[in-house]
mmCIF file of C-alpha atoms in Angstrom:
data_model
loop_
_atom_site.group_PDB
_atom_site.id
_atom_site.type_symbol
_atom_site.label_atom_id
_atom_site.label_comp_id
_atom_site.label_asym_id
_atom_site.label_seq_id
_atom_site.Cartn_x
_atom_site.Cartn_y
_atom_site.Cartn_z
ATOM 1 C CA GLY A 14 -0.030 -0.205 0.022
ATOM 2 C CA ALA A 15 0.697 3.718 -0.357
ATOM 3 C CA VAL A 16 2.919 4.870 2.823
ATOM 4 C CA VAL A 17 3.290 8.197 3.779
ATOM 5 C CA SER A 18 6.065 9.402 6.062
ATOM 6 C CA GLN A 19 6.316 12.006 8.648
ATOM 7 C CA HIS A 20 9.175 14.356 10.763
ATOM 8 C CA PRO A 21 9.895 14.349 12.797
ATOM 9 C CA SER A 22 7.938 12.086 15.308
ATOM 10 C CA TRP A 23 8.240 14.271 17.854
ATOM 11 C CA VAL A 24 9.349 18.066 19.218
ATOM 12 C CA ILE A 25 9.864 20.103 21.482
ATOM 13 C CA CYS A 26 10.652 23.655 21.170
ATOM 14 C CA LYS A 27 10.539 26.820 22.856
ATOM 15 C CA SER A 28 7.908 29.732 22.851
ATOM 16 C CA GLY A 29 8.376 31.603 19.679
ATOM 17 C CA THR A 30 10.259 29.361 17.771
ATOM 18 C CA SER A 31 9.848 28.122 14.246
ATOM 19 C CA VAL A 32 9.383 24.211 14.085
ATOM 20 C CA LYS A 33 8.694 22.696 10.670
ATOM 21 C CA ILE A 34 7.444 19.744 10.000
ATOM 22 C CA GLU A 35 7.806 16.818 6.567
ATOM 23 C CA CYS A 36 4.974 14.871 5.070
ATOM 24 C CA ARG A 37 6.425 12.917 2.246
ATOM 25 C CA SER A 38 4.215 10.485 -0.024
ATOM 26 C CA LEU A 39 7.160 7.569 -0.698
ATOM 27 C CA ASP A 40 5.898 5.682 -3.294
ATOM 28 C CA PHE A 41 3.345 8.002 -4.753
ATOM 29 C CA GLN A 42 2.882 11.405 -5.806
ATOM 30 C CA ALA A 43 0.070 13.622 -4.957
ATOM 31 C CA THR A 44 -0.569 16.436 -6.109
ATOM 32 C CA THR A 45 -2.743 17.136 -3.009
ATOM 33 C CA MET A 46 -2.021 16.198 0.952
ATOM 34 C CA PHE A 47 -3.826 17.498 3.811
ATOM 35 C CA TRP A 48 -2.632 19.061 7.294
ATOM 36 C CA TYR A 49 -4.721 17.715 10.709
ATOM 37 C CA ARG A 50 -4.669 18.310 14.124
ATOM 38 C CA GLN A 51 -5.116 16.592 17.117
ATOM 39 C CA PHE A 52 -5.538 17.834 20.799
ATOM 40 C CA PRO A 53 -5.593 15.564 23.382
ATOM 41 C CA LYS A 54 -8.328 12.800 23.504
ATOM 42 C CA GLN A 55 -9.967 14.276 20.993
ATOM 43 C CA SER A 56 -11.091 14.273 17.211
ATOM 44 C CA LEU A 57 -8.023 15.312 13.990
ATOM 45 C CA MET A 58 -9.895 18.399 12.256
ATOM 46 C CA LEU A 59 -8.456 19.873 9.157
ATOM 47 C CA MET A 60 -6.289 22.902 9.083
ATOM 48 C CA ALA A 61 -5.530 23.048 4.958
ATOM 49 C CA THR A 62 -4.824 21.304 1.788
ATOM 50 C CA SER A 63 -1.893 21.317 0.440
ATOM 51 C CA ASN A 64 -2.016 21.441 -3.219
ATOM 52 C CA GLU A 65 1.217 20.771 -4.702
ATOM 53 C CA GLY A 66 1.920 24.244 -6.575
ATOM 54 C CA SER A 67 -0.149 26.350 -5.843
ATOM 55 C CA LYS A 68 -1.419 28.208 -1.947
ATOM 56 C CA ALA A 69 -3.276 25.809 0.478
ATOM 57 C CA THR A 70 -6.624 25.811 1.442
ATOM 58 C CA TYR A 71 -6.922 26.865 4.971
ATOM 59 C CA GLU A 72 -9.998 25.505 6.910
ATOM 60 C CA GLN A 73 -11.981 28.713 8.992
ATOM 61 C CA GLY A 74 -10.380 29.487 11.904
ATOM 62 C CA VAL A 75 -6.561 28.441 10.627
ATOM 63 C CA GLU A 76 -4.295 30.414 10.974
ATOM 64 C CA LYS A 77 -2.527 31.119 7.570
ATOM 65 C CA ASP A 78 0.499 33.054 9.140
ATOM 66 C CA LYS A 79 1.092 31.075 11.324
ATOM 67 C CA PHE A 80 0.766 27.393 9.896
ATOM 68 C CA LEU A 81 2.542 27.799 7.183
ATOM 69 C CA ILE A 82 2.066 24.839 4.569
ATOM 70 C CA ASN A 83 4.137 24.603 0.984
ATOM 71 C CA HIS A 84 3.859 21.935 -1.232
ATOM 72 C CA ALA A 85 6.679 22.385 -3.461
ATOM 73 C CA SER A 86 7.017 19.134 -5.346
ATOM 74 C CA LEU A 87 4.341 15.995 -5.515
ATOM 75 C CA THR A 88 5.933 13.632 -2.706
ATOM 76 C CA LEU A 89 6.737 16.456 0.159
ATOM 77 C CA SER A 90 4.462 18.898 1.784
ATOM 78 C CA THR A 91 5.570 21.048 4.723
ATOM 79 C CA LEU A 92 4.323 22.959 7.355
ATOM 80 C CA THR A 93 5.329 25.998 9.448
ATOM 81 C CA VAL A 94 4.728 26.564 12.847
ATOM 82 C CA THR A 95 6.038 30.293 12.868
ATOM 83 C CA SER A 96 6.273 31.597 16.692
ATOM 84 C CA ALA A 97 4.778 29.013 18.078
ATOM 85 C CA HIS A 98 3.437 29.094 22.063
ATOM 86 C CA PRO A 99 2.526 26.336 24.229
ATOM 87 C CA GLU A 100 -1.357 26.587 23.210
ATOM 88 C CA ASP A 101 0.295 25.295 19.665
ATOM 89 C CA SER A 102 1.795 21.861 21.088
ATOM 90 C CA SER A 103 -0.454 19.263 19.648
ATOM 91 C CA PHE A 104 -0.282 16.087 17.024
ATOM 92 C CA TYR A 105 -0.177 16.987 13.398
ATOM 93 C CA ILE A 106 -1.301 14.607 10.428
ATOM 94 C CA CYS A 107 -0.716 14.431 7.367
ATOM 95 C CA SER A 108 -2.213 12.906 4.261
ATOM 96 C CA ALA A 109 -2.035 12.271 0.915
ATOM 97 C CA SER A 110 -4.535 10.487 -1.840
ATOM 98 C CA PRO A 111 -2.250 9.333 -5.097
ATOM 99 C CA PRO A 112 -4.147 10.326 -7.953
ATOM 100 C CA ASP A 113 -5.370 7.429 -9.753
ATOM 101 C CA SER A 114 -6.878 5.954 -6.636
ATOM 102 C CA PRO A 115 -10.441 5.101 -7.280
ATOM 103 C CA TYR A 116 -11.877 6.309 -4.824
ATOM 104 C CA ASN A 117 -10.223 9.039 -3.509
ATOM 105 C CA GLU A 118 -8.533 6.832 -1.017
ATOM 106 C CA GLN A 119 -6.169 9.056 1.534
ATOM 107 C CA PHE A 120 -3.440 7.658 3.387
ATOM 108 C CA PHE A 121 -1.794 8.797 6.868
ATOM 109 C CA GLY A 122 1.412 9.657 7.889
ATOM 110 C CA PRO A 123 2.266 8.260 11.433
ATOM 111 C CA GLY A 124 2.484 12.128 13.455
ATOM 112 C CA THR A 125 4.701 14.775 14.722
ATOM 113 C CA ARG A 126 4.175 15.571 18.695
ATOM 114 C CA LEU A 127 4.852 19.160 18.878
ATOM 115 C CA THR A 128 5.394 20.328 21.917
ATOM 116 C CA VAL A 129 5.842 24.167 23.045
ATOM 117 C CA LEU A 130 7.135 24.952 26.002
ATOM 118 C CA ALA B 6 -23.666 19.679 5.454
ATOM 119 C CA GLN B 7 -21.591 16.313 6.128
ATOM 120 C CA SER B 8 -20.690 14.763 9.170
ATOM 121 C CA VAL B 9 -20.008 12.336 11.599
ATOM 122 C CA THR B 10 -21.469 11.596 14.728
ATOM 123 C CA GLN B 11 -19.918 8.154 17.002
ATOM 124 C CA PRO B 12 -23.223 8.668 19.676
ATOM 125 C CA ASP B 13 -20.669 6.431 22.183
ATOM 126 C CA ILE B 14 -18.302 8.795 23.962
ATOM 127 C CA HIS B 15 -16.537 6.013 26.391
ATOM 128 C CA ILE B 16 -17.148 2.105 26.059
ATOM 129 C CA THR B 17 -16.193 -0.354 28.028
ATOM 130 C CA VAL B 18 -16.237 -4.436 27.443
ATOM 131 C CA SER B 19 -14.759 -7.143 28.999
ATOM 132 C CA GLU B 20 -12.437 -8.993 27.308
ATOM 133 C CA GLY B 21 -14.028 -11.898 25.235
ATOM 134 C CA ALA B 22 -17.092 -10.584 24.893
ATOM 135 C CA SER B 23 -18.662 -8.487 21.563
ATOM 136 C CA LEU B 24 -18.390 -5.282 20.306
ATOM 137 C CA GLU B 25 -20.365 -2.313 18.593
ATOM 138 C CA LEU B 26 -19.360 0.859 18.629
ATOM 139 C CA ARG B 27 -22.142 2.762 16.230
ATOM 140 C CA CYS B 28 -21.275 5.195 13.430
ATOM 141 C CA ASN B 29 -24.040 7.830 11.904
ATOM 142 C CA TYR B 30 -23.400 9.848 8.656
ATOM 143 C CA SER B 31 -24.764 12.501 6.780
ATOM 144 C CA TYR B 32 -23.781 13.067 3.316
ATOM 145 C CA GLY B 33 -25.266 14.235 0.302
ATOM 146 C CA ALA B 34 -24.741 11.428 -2.338
ATOM 147 C CA THR B 35 -22.942 8.032 -1.676
ATOM 148 C CA PRO B 36 -20.678 8.072 0.603
ATOM 149 C CA TYR B 37 -17.435 6.714 1.064
ATOM 150 C CA LEU B 38 -16.926 5.171 4.508
ATOM 151 C CA PHE B 39 -14.315 4.308 6.777
ATOM 152 C CA TRP B 40 -13.416 3.342 10.434
ATOM 153 C CA TYR B 41 -9.611 4.470 11.609
ATOM 154 C CA VAL B 42 -7.823 3.087 15.134
ATOM 155 C CA GLN B 43 -5.599 4.607 17.189
ATOM 156 C CA SER B 44 -3.693 3.872 20.011
ATOM 157 C CA PRO B 45 -1.811 6.479 22.808
ATOM 158 C CA GLY B 46 0.915 8.639 20.939
ATOM 159 C CA GLN B 47 0.336 6.727 18.013
ATOM 160 C CA GLY B 48 -0.901 7.819 13.972
ATOM 161 C CA LEU B 49 -4.316 6.460 13.164
ATOM 162 C CA GLN B 50 -4.422 2.707 11.168
ATOM 163 C CA LEU B 51 -6.982 1.629 8.654
ATOM 164 C CA LEU B 52 -9.313 -1.541 9.897
ATOM 165 C CA LEU B 53 -11.479 -0.895 6.586
ATOM 166 C CA LYS B 54 -13.083 1.303 4.848
ATOM 167 C CA TYR B 55 -16.780 0.792 2.186
ATOM 168 C CA PHE B 56 -16.770 2.434 -1.106
ATOM 169 C CA SER B 57 -19.251 0.014 -3.087
ATOM 170 C CA GLY B 58 -20.514 -3.568 -3.249
ATOM 171 C CA ASP B 59 -20.784 -5.654 -0.848
ATOM 172 C CA THR B 60 -22.117 -3.775 2.511
ATOM 173 C CA LEU B 61 -20.716 -6.523 5.307
ATOM 174 C CA VAL B 62 -17.498 -5.544 5.168
ATOM 175 C CA GLN B 63 -14.406 -7.079 6.783
ATOM 176 C CA GLY B 64 -11.112 -5.879 8.198
ATOM 177 C CA ILE B 65 -8.278 -5.677 9.759
ATOM 178 C CA LYS B 66 -7.763 -8.366 13.997
ATOM 179 C CA GLY B 67 -11.104 -9.236 13.226
ATOM 180 C CA PHE B 68 -12.860 -6.542 13.124
ATOM 181 C CA GLU B 69 -16.087 -5.607 10.009
ATOM 182 C CA ALA B 70 -18.571 -2.952 9.645
ATOM 183 C CA GLU B 71 -21.745 -3.080 8.035
ATOM 184 C CA PHE B 72 -22.935 0.003 6.067
ATOM 185 C CA LYS B 73 -27.404 0.351 6.003
ATOM 186 C CA ARG B 74 -27.701 3.210 3.626
ATOM 187 C CA SER B 75 -31.565 2.822 5.124
ATOM 188 C CA GLN B 76 -30.287 4.180 8.291
ATOM 189 C CA SER B 77 -27.434 6.421 7.483
ATOM 190 C CA SER B 78 -25.445 4.083 9.854
ATOM 191 C CA PHE B 79 -22.381 2.381 9.006
ATOM 192 C CA ASN B 80 -21.202 0.243 12.489
ATOM 193 C CA LEU B 81 -17.827 -1.586 13.440
ATOM 194 C CA ARG B 82 -18.525 -4.249 15.017
ATOM 195 C CA LYS B 83 -15.896 -7.171 16.917
ATOM 196 C CA PRO B 84 -17.491 -10.433 17.984
ATOM 197 C CA SER B 85 -14.700 -11.438 21.030
ATOM 198 C CA VAL B 86 -12.346 -7.696 22.457
ATOM 199 C CA HIS B 87 -9.285 -8.704 22.802
ATOM 200 C CA TRP B 88 -7.117 -6.237 25.872
ATOM 201 C CA SER B 89 -5.452 -5.276 23.462
ATOM 202 C CA ASP B 90 -8.006 -3.253 21.420
ATOM 203 C CA ALA B 91 -8.638 -1.408 23.616
ATOM 204 C CA ALA B 92 -7.977 2.282 21.802
ATOM 205 C CA GLU B 93 -9.689 4.937 20.358
ATOM 206 C CA TYR B 94 -11.042 4.466 16.669
ATOM 207 C CA PHE B 95 -12.910 6.791 14.889
ATOM 208 C CA CYS B 96 -15.111 6.204 11.984
ATOM 209 C CA ALA B 97 -14.891 8.810 8.911
ATOM 210 C CA VAL B 98 -16.544 9.755 6.243
ATOM 211 C CA GLY B 99 -15.034 11.023 2.682
ATOM 212 C CA ALA B 100 -15.992 12.062 -1.315
ATOM 213 C CA TYR B 101 -15.500 10.529 -4.305
ATOM 214 C CA GLN B 102 -14.030 13.905 -5.699
ATOM 215 C CA ALA B 103 -10.072 14.178 -5.455
ATOM 216 C CA GLY B 104 -8.637 16.175 -3.386
ATOM 217 C CA THR B 105 -11.489 15.954 -0.591
ATOM 218 C CA ALA B 106 -10.744 15.822 2.893
ATOM 219 C CA LEU B 107 -11.885 13.564 5.306
ATOM 220 C CA ILE B 108 -14.273 13.900 8.078
ATOM 221 C CA PHE B 109 -13.178 12.644 11.048
ATOM 222 C CA GLY B 110 -16.065 12.050 14.103
ATOM 223 C CA LYS B 111 -15.271 12.800 18.156
ATOM 224 C CA GLY B 112 -14.335 8.621 18.322
ATOM 225 C CA THR B 113 -15.172 6.390 20.827
ATOM 226 C CA THR B 114 -12.886 5.854 23.689
ATOM 227 C CA LEU B 115 -12.798 1.743 24.406
ATOM 228 C CA SER B 116 -11.675 -0.024 27.511
ATOM 229 C CA VAL B 117 -10.960 -3.715 28.170
ATOM 230 C CA SER B 118 -11.424 -4.981 31.321
ATOM 231 C CA SER B 119 -10.633 -8.074 32.101
#
């Protein structure tokens, strides 16, 4: 099956710093990738849809300038949390769908746990 | 609007007992439905999916789910629960259009008692 990786798997940073999270589709090209956020004991909330070569589409309430998304290639999307604060601490998960998937099936990365001190 | 409802926030079952986790969806067209499991601190693992055809779907780890269009439901079942099944379970609905994200329910926490 299709594999999606994320790096790093966990990161701890100081308040005010920026953190970049990578999402890679390892064995397929993904024109679209999705970024989700999950707070403890809560469900996954879609943050943004990342389209290769164009600007990401953000969900209502998600700050574009704080969560910078870049989808520079068909296998890589990055999420940069700028000027991170403790309230940004969360589990970030990406997903991607092969373009030839007949049912828009999506494959999820293992997630990145961000802790902001 | 599209939505997924998991009515049970937390369920406890005895090891060896049967399990049913409920999922109801609201969707304007034929939905694609998924069940995922998440252990603490881990990512999502796909248990099973329904796209079309047979409404009873078999998945991994002995799980199955039945799509009932008339009830807008996609309940997850397992005949005999093992302690290792304790986890968070998410139901999700998706669209056939490429480039659309999944919509997740709030999840059900399953505890298994000995």
